PDB file of C-alpha atoms in Angstrom:
ATOM      1  CA  MET Y  28       7.473 -16.923 -37.665  1.00  0.00           C
ATOM      2  CA  ASN Y  29       7.463 -13.536 -36.114  1.00  0.00           C
ATOM      3  CA  THR Y  30       3.622 -13.997 -35.191  1.00  0.00           C
ATOM      4  CA  SER Y  31       4.298 -17.585 -33.884  1.00  0.00           C
ATOM      5  CA  LEU Y  32       7.271 -16.923 -31.925  1.00  0.00           C
ATOM      6  CA  SER Y  33       5.134 -14.111 -30.207  1.00  0.00           C
ATOM      7  CA  ILE Y  34       2.451 -16.826 -29.365  1.00  0.00           C
ATOM      8  CA  PHE Y  35       5.075 -19.181 -28.362  1.00  0.00           C
ATOM      9  CA  ALA Y  36       6.422 -16.418 -25.967  1.00  0.00           C
ATOM     10  CA  LYS Y  37       3.574 -15.624 -24.422  1.00  0.00           C
ATOM     11  CA  ALA Y  38       2.345 -19.277 -24.167  1.00  0.00           C
ATOM     12  CA  LEU Y  39       5.615 -20.201 -22.287  1.00  0.00           C
ATOM     13  CA  ALA Y  40       5.570 -17.268 -20.036  1.00  0.00           C
ATOM     14  CA  SER Y  41       1.779 -17.806 -19.385  1.00  0.00           C
ATOM     15  CA  GLU Y  42       1.413 -13.936 -19.561  1.00  0.00           C
ATOM     16  CA  ASN Y  43       0.505 -11.698 -21.737  1.00  0.00           C
ATOM     17  CA  LEU Y  44       3.908  -9.929 -22.096  1.00  0.00           C
ATOM     18  CA  SER Y  45       5.243  -7.679 -24.939  1.00  0.00           C
ATOM     19  CA  PHE Y  46       7.034  -8.596 -27.814  1.00  0.00           C
ATOM     20  CA  ALA Y  47       8.943  -6.775 -30.447  1.00  0.00           C
ATOM     21  CA  PHE Y  48      11.863  -7.698 -33.208  1.00  0.00           C
ATOM     22  CA  SER Y  49      14.305  -4.977 -33.574  1.00  0.00           C
ATOM     23  CA  LYS Y  50      17.042  -4.289 -36.146  1.00  0.00           C
ATOM     24  CA  ASP Y  51      18.931  -2.556 -33.570  1.00  0.00           C
ATOM     25  CA  ALA Y  52      19.138  -5.281 -30.892  1.00  0.00           C
ATOM     26  CA  GLU Y  53      22.562  -7.260 -30.585  1.00  0.00           C
ATOM     27  CA  THR Y  54      20.930 -10.252 -29.033  1.00  0.00           C
ATOM     28  CA  ALA Y  55      17.733 -11.243 -27.505  1.00  0.00           C
ATOM     29  CA  SER Y  56      16.733  -9.899 -24.267  1.00  0.00           C
ATOM     30  CA  PHE Y  57      13.964  -9.810 -21.650  1.00  0.00           C
ATOM     31  CA  ASP Y  58      13.168  -6.619 -19.408  1.00  0.00           C
ATOM     32  CA  VAL Y  59      12.004  -8.545 -16.379  1.00  0.00           C
ATOM     33  CA  LYS Y  60      10.583  -5.380 -14.667  1.00  0.00           C
ATOM     34  CA  SER Y  61       8.510  -4.312 -17.779  1.00  0.00           C
ATOM     35  CA  ARG Y  62       7.824  -7.860 -19.101  1.00  0.00           C
ATOM     36  CA  HIS Y  63       9.310  -6.919 -22.314  1.00  0.00           C
ATOM     37  CA  LEU Y  64      11.010  -9.414 -24.794  1.00  0.00           C
ATOM     38  CA  VAL Y  65      12.982  -8.180 -27.739  1.00  0.00           C
ATOM     39  CA  MET Y  66      14.336 -10.351 -30.309  1.00  0.00           C
ATOM     40  CA  PRO Y  67      16.980  -9.144 -32.669  1.00  0.00           C
ATOM     41  CA  MET Y  68      16.498  -9.671 -36.684  1.00  0.00           C
ATOM     42  CA  TRP Y  69      19.104 -12.345 -37.373  1.00  0.00           C
ATOM     43  CA  ASP Y  70      19.332 -14.513 -40.306  1.00  0.00           C
ATOM     44  CA  VAL Y  71      19.243 -17.614 -38.392  1.00  0.00           C
ATOM     45  CA  THR Y  72      17.210 -21.228 -38.314  1.00  0.00           C
ATOM     46  CA  ASP Y  73      13.829 -21.205 -36.326  1.00  0.00           C
ATOM     47  CA  THR Y  74      15.768 -23.676 -33.939  1.00  0.00           C
ATOM     48  CA  VAL Y  75      17.877 -20.480 -32.782  1.00  0.00           C
ATOM     49  CA  LYS Y  76      14.934 -18.307 -32.320  1.00  0.00           C
ATOM     50  CA  THR Y  77      13.053 -20.876 -30.473  1.00  0.00           C
ATOM     51  CA  MET Y  78      15.951 -21.565 -28.371  1.00  0.00           C
ATOM     52  CA  LEU Y  79      16.377 -17.432 -27.659  1.00  0.00           C
ATOM     53  CA  VAL Y  80      12.651 -16.977 -26.839  1.00  0.00           C
ATOM     54  CA  ALA Y  81      12.589 -20.019 -24.366  1.00  0.00           C
ATOM     55  CA  HIS Y  82      15.841 -18.489 -22.798  1.00  0.00           C
ATOM     56  CA  GLU Y  83      14.476 -15.125 -22.237  1.00  0.00           C
ATOM     57  CA  ILE Y  84      11.185 -16.465 -21.245  1.00  0.00           C
ATOM     58  CA  SER Y  85      13.323 -18.491 -18.909  1.00  0.00           C
ATOM     59  CA  HIS Y  86      13.865 -15.144 -17.261  1.00  0.00           C
ATOM     60  CA  ALA Y  87      10.552 -14.054 -17.144  1.00  0.00           C
ATOM     61  CA  MET Y  88       9.524 -17.189 -15.300  1.00  0.00           C
ATOM     62  CA  TRP Y  89      12.415 -17.553 -12.768  1.00  0.00           C
ATOM     63  CA  THR Y  90      14.434 -14.396 -12.498  1.00  0.00           C
ATOM     64  CA  PRO Y  91      12.932 -12.235  -9.659  1.00  0.00           C
ATOM     65  CA  TYR Y  92      13.393  -8.453 -10.670  1.00  0.00           C
ATOM     66  CA  GLU Y  93      12.952  -7.082  -6.953  1.00  0.00           C
ATOM     67  CA  ARG Y  94      15.644  -9.582  -5.547  1.00  0.00           C
ATOM     68  CA  SER Y  95      18.063  -9.163  -8.407  1.00  0.00           C
ATOM     69  CA  GLU Y  96      17.959  -5.271  -8.209  1.00  0.00           C
ATOM     70  CA  GLU Y  97      18.267  -5.714  -4.349  1.00  0.00           C
ATOM     71  CA  LEU Y  98      21.426  -8.140  -4.137  1.00  0.00           C
ATOM     72  CA  MET Y  99      23.212  -6.043  -7.046  1.00  0.00           C
ATOM     73  CA  LYS Y 100      22.595  -2.770  -5.053  1.00  0.00           C
ATOM     74  CA  ALA Y 101      24.239  -4.443  -2.029  1.00  0.00           C
ATOM     75  CA  ALA Y 102      26.909  -5.798  -3.583  1.00  0.00           C
ATOM     76  CA  ILE Y 103      27.898  -2.160  -5.159  1.00  0.00           C
ATOM     77  CA  ALA Y 104      27.505  -0.706  -1.939  1.00  0.00           C
ATOM     78  CA  ASP Y 105      29.948  -3.471  -0.618  1.00  0.00           C
ATOM     79  CA  GLY Y 106      32.537  -2.112  -3.277  1.00  0.00           C
ATOM     80  CA  TYR Y 107      32.195  -4.996  -5.869  1.00  0.00           C
ATOM     81  CA  ASN Y 108      32.512  -3.926  -9.470  1.00  0.00           C
ATOM     82  CA  ALA Y 109      29.080  -3.737 -11.067  1.00  0.00           C
ATOM     83  CA  MET Y 110      30.083  -4.570 -14.719  1.00  0.00           C
ATOM     84  CA  LEU Y 111      31.893  -7.748 -13.730  1.00  0.00           C
ATOM     85  CA  LEU Y 112      29.306  -8.831 -11.102  1.00  0.00           C
ATOM     86  CA  GLN Y 113      26.482  -8.411 -13.521  1.00  0.00           C
ATOM     87  CA  ARG Y 114      28.663 -10.579 -16.236  1.00  0.00           C
ATOM     88  CA  ILE Y 115      29.164 -13.418 -13.303  1.00  0.00           C
ATOM     89  CA  ALA Y 116      25.651 -13.070 -12.139  1.00  0.00           C
ATOM     90  CA  ASN Y 117      23.994 -13.444 -15.813  1.00  0.00           C
ATOM     91  CA  VAL Y 118      26.133 -16.440 -16.643  1.00  0.00           C
ATOM     92  CA  ILE Y 119      25.202 -17.892 -13.573  1.00  0.00           C
ATOM     93  CA  GLU Y 120      21.361 -17.223 -13.806  1.00  0.00           C
ATOM     94  CA  ASP Y 121      21.480 -18.452 -17.554  1.00  0.00           C
ATOM     95  CA  VAL Y 122      22.657 -21.873 -16.311  1.00  0.00           C
ATOM     96  CA  ARG Y 123      20.030 -21.949 -13.712  1.00  0.00           C
ATOM     97  CA  ILE Y 124      17.283 -20.519 -15.903  1.00  0.00           C
ATOM     98  CA  GLU Y 125      17.899 -22.817 -18.931  1.00  0.00           C
ATOM     99  CA  LYS Y 126      17.851 -25.881 -16.600  1.00  0.00           C
ATOM    100  CA  LEU Y 127      14.667 -25.140 -15.156  1.00  0.00           C
ATOM    101  CA  MET Y 128      13.260 -24.425 -18.626  1.00  0.00           C
ATOM    102  CA  THR Y 129      14.166 -27.695 -20.182  1.00  0.00           C
ATOM    103  CA  GLU Y 130      12.932 -29.648 -17.105  1.00  0.00           C
ATOM    104  CA  LYS Y 131       9.919 -28.021 -17.320  1.00  0.00           C
ATOM    105  CA  PHE Y 132       9.803 -28.311 -20.987  1.00  0.00           C
ATOM    106  CA  PRO Y 133      12.143 -31.458 -21.896  1.00  0.00           C
ATOM    107  CA  GLY Y 134      11.242 -30.954 -25.474  1.00  0.00           C
ATOM    108  CA  LEU Y 135      13.317 -27.882 -25.663  1.00  0.00           C
ATOM    109  CA  ARG Y 136      16.726 -29.752 -24.742  1.00  0.00           C
ATOM    110  CA  ARG Y 137      17.192 -30.581 -28.402  1.00  0.00           C
ATOM    111  CA  ASP Y 138      16.358 -26.641 -29.447  1.00  0.00           C
ATOM    112  CA  PHE Y 139      18.915 -25.546 -26.902  1.00  0.00           C
ATOM    113  CA  SER Y 140      21.668 -28.178 -27.857  1.00  0.00           C
ATOM    114  CA  ALA Y 141      21.079 -27.400 -31.779  1.00  0.00           C
ATOM    115  CA  ALA Y 142      21.053 -23.648 -31.263  1.00  0.00           C
ATOM    116  CA  TYR Y 143      24.032 -23.192 -29.428  1.00  0.00           C
ATOM    117  CA  ARG Y 144      26.060 -25.605 -31.868  1.00  0.00           C
ATOM    118  CA  GLU Y 145      24.386 -23.410 -34.766  1.00  0.00           C
ATOM    119  CA  LEU Y 146      25.481 -20.128 -32.740  1.00  0.00           C
ATOM    120  CA  ALA Y 147      29.159 -21.697 -32.184  1.00  0.00           C
ATOM    121  CA  ASP Y 148      29.414 -22.496 -35.688  1.00  0.00           C
ATOM    122  CA  ARG Y 149      28.375 -19.139 -36.547  1.00  0.00           C
ATOM    123  CA  ASP Y 150      31.325 -17.968 -34.212  1.00  0.00           C
ATOM    124  CA  PHE Y 151      28.669 -16.095 -32.150  1.00  0.00           C
ATOM    125  CA  PHE Y 152      30.843 -16.712 -29.131  1.00  0.00           C
ATOM    126  CA  GLY Y 153      34.148 -15.334 -30.890  1.00  0.00           C
ATOM    127  CA  THR Y 154      36.086 -18.584 -30.669  1.00  0.00           C
ATOM    128  CA  LYS Y 155      37.082 -19.290 -34.193  1.00  0.00           C
ATOM    129  CA  ASP Y 156      40.992 -19.531 -34.363  1.00  0.00           C
ATOM    130  CA  GLN Y 157      41.092 -18.671 -30.429  1.00  0.00           C
ATOM    131  CA  ASN Y 158      42.642 -20.596 -27.737  1.00  0.00           C
ATOM    132  CA  ILE Y 159      39.673 -20.986 -25.532  1.00  0.00           C
ATOM    133  CA  HIS Y 160      41.718 -21.888 -22.598  1.00  0.00           C
ATOM    134  CA  ALA Y 161      43.057 -18.504 -22.657  1.00  0.00           C
ATOM    135  CA  PHE Y 162      39.934 -17.010 -22.249  1.00  0.00           C
ATOM    136  CA  SER Y 163      38.559 -15.358 -18.797  1.00  0.00           C
ATOM    137  CA  PHE Y 164      37.015 -17.785 -16.115  1.00  0.00           C
ATOM    138  CA  VAL Y 165      33.741 -16.176 -16.453  1.00  0.00           C
ATOM    139  CA  ASP Y 166      33.753 -16.668 -20.571  1.00  0.00           C
ATOM    140  CA  ARG Y 167      34.954 -20.339 -20.385  1.00  0.00           C
ATOM    141  CA  MET Y 168      32.250 -20.969 -17.771  1.00  0.00           C
ATOM    142  CA  ASN Y 169      29.620 -19.527 -20.435  1.00  0.00           C
ATOM    143  CA  LEU Y 170      31.128 -21.667 -23.234  1.00  0.00           C
ATOM    144  CA  HIS Y 171      30.967 -24.827 -21.129  1.00  0.00           C
ATOM    145  CA  PHE Y 172      27.390 -24.535 -20.078  1.00  0.00           C
ATOM    146  CA  LYS Y 173      26.331 -23.415 -23.518  1.00  0.00           C
ATOM    147  CA  CYS Y 174      28.387 -25.613 -25.703  1.00  0.00           C
ATOM    148  CA  GLY Y 175      30.259 -28.130 -23.549  1.00  0.00           C
ATOM    149  CA  ALA Y 176      28.432 -30.913 -25.137  1.00  0.00           C
ATOM    150  CA  PHE Y 177      30.456 -30.189 -28.306  1.00  0.00           C
ATOM    151  CA  MET Y 178      33.192 -27.917 -27.099  1.00  0.00           C
ATOM    152  CA  SER Y 179      35.850 -28.958 -24.558  1.00  0.00           C
ATOM    153  CA  VAL Y 180      36.375 -26.317 -22.119  1.00  0.00           C
ATOM    154  CA  GLN Y 181      39.179 -26.885 -19.498  1.00  0.00           C
ATOM    155  CA  PHE Y 182      39.338 -25.713 -15.906  1.00  0.00           C
ATOM    156  CA  THR Y 183      41.809 -25.574 -13.066  1.00  0.00           C
ATOM    157  CA  PRO Y 184      40.876 -27.821 -10.021  1.00  0.00           C
ATOM    158  CA  GLU Y 185      39.819 -24.570  -8.099  1.00  0.00           C
ATOM    159  CA  GLU Y 186      37.675 -23.572 -11.016  1.00  0.00           C
ATOM    160  CA  GLN Y 187      36.082 -26.756 -11.492  1.00  0.00           C
ATOM    161  CA  GLU Y 188      34.812 -26.752  -7.898  1.00  0.00           C
ATOM    162  CA  ILE Y 189      33.083 -23.464  -8.687  1.00  0.00           C
ATOM    163  CA  VAL Y 190      31.616 -25.056 -12.091  1.00  0.00           C
ATOM    164  CA  ASP Y 191      30.151 -27.892 -10.083  1.00  0.00           C
ATOM    165  CA  ALA Y 192      28.687 -25.708  -7.479  1.00  0.00           C
ATOM    166  CA  ILE Y 193      27.066 -23.596 -10.378  1.00  0.00           C
ATOM    167  CA  GLU Y 194      25.498 -26.852 -11.879  1.00  0.00           C
ATOM    168  CA  LYS Y 195      23.765 -27.614  -8.859  1.00  0.00           C
ATOM    169  CA  ILE Y 196      22.011 -24.301  -8.212  1.00  0.00           C
ATOM    170  CA  ARG Y 197      18.552 -24.463  -8.146  1.00  0.00           C
ATOM    171  CA  THR Y 198      17.152 -21.293  -6.625  1.00  0.00           C
ATOM    172  CA  PHE Y 199      17.827 -17.610  -7.321  1.00  0.00           C
ATOM    173  CA  ASP Y 200      19.070 -17.008  -3.821  1.00  0.00           C
TER     174      ASP Y 200
END
């Protein structure tokens, strides 16, 4: 599976990016500057591995490194909290890139849905025995967009307006 995942990643991205598995990786990640994908060594199904690769390659395809850095530096200069801003931006960007990926490769829709269900069942999102309605807005948004098909996440009317706007985002800017 390791070799086939590497080939899959390169085929999706249409580039010869670098690819590695790491026992130290807490999750999958893609460095948009160095074009390097790192996969964790998790005991999960091939469907989860496929989804993780597809998700990270979505960043390779649609997250512009220079523009991302430029916007983050400007926001920090304006006094925004860098860590919180990064969390919010990542949730929103994940929604956008996954939508673009599943539109480009419709066959991945099933993999994303099944993989997020498996991760939720394994308590990857830390929801077991928790009141998810007490989670922060950012965490509830993340759950809604990843697990909303099988997990009911509620929002205030004001929050729902933001969620609805995020669902419509198509461009990075």
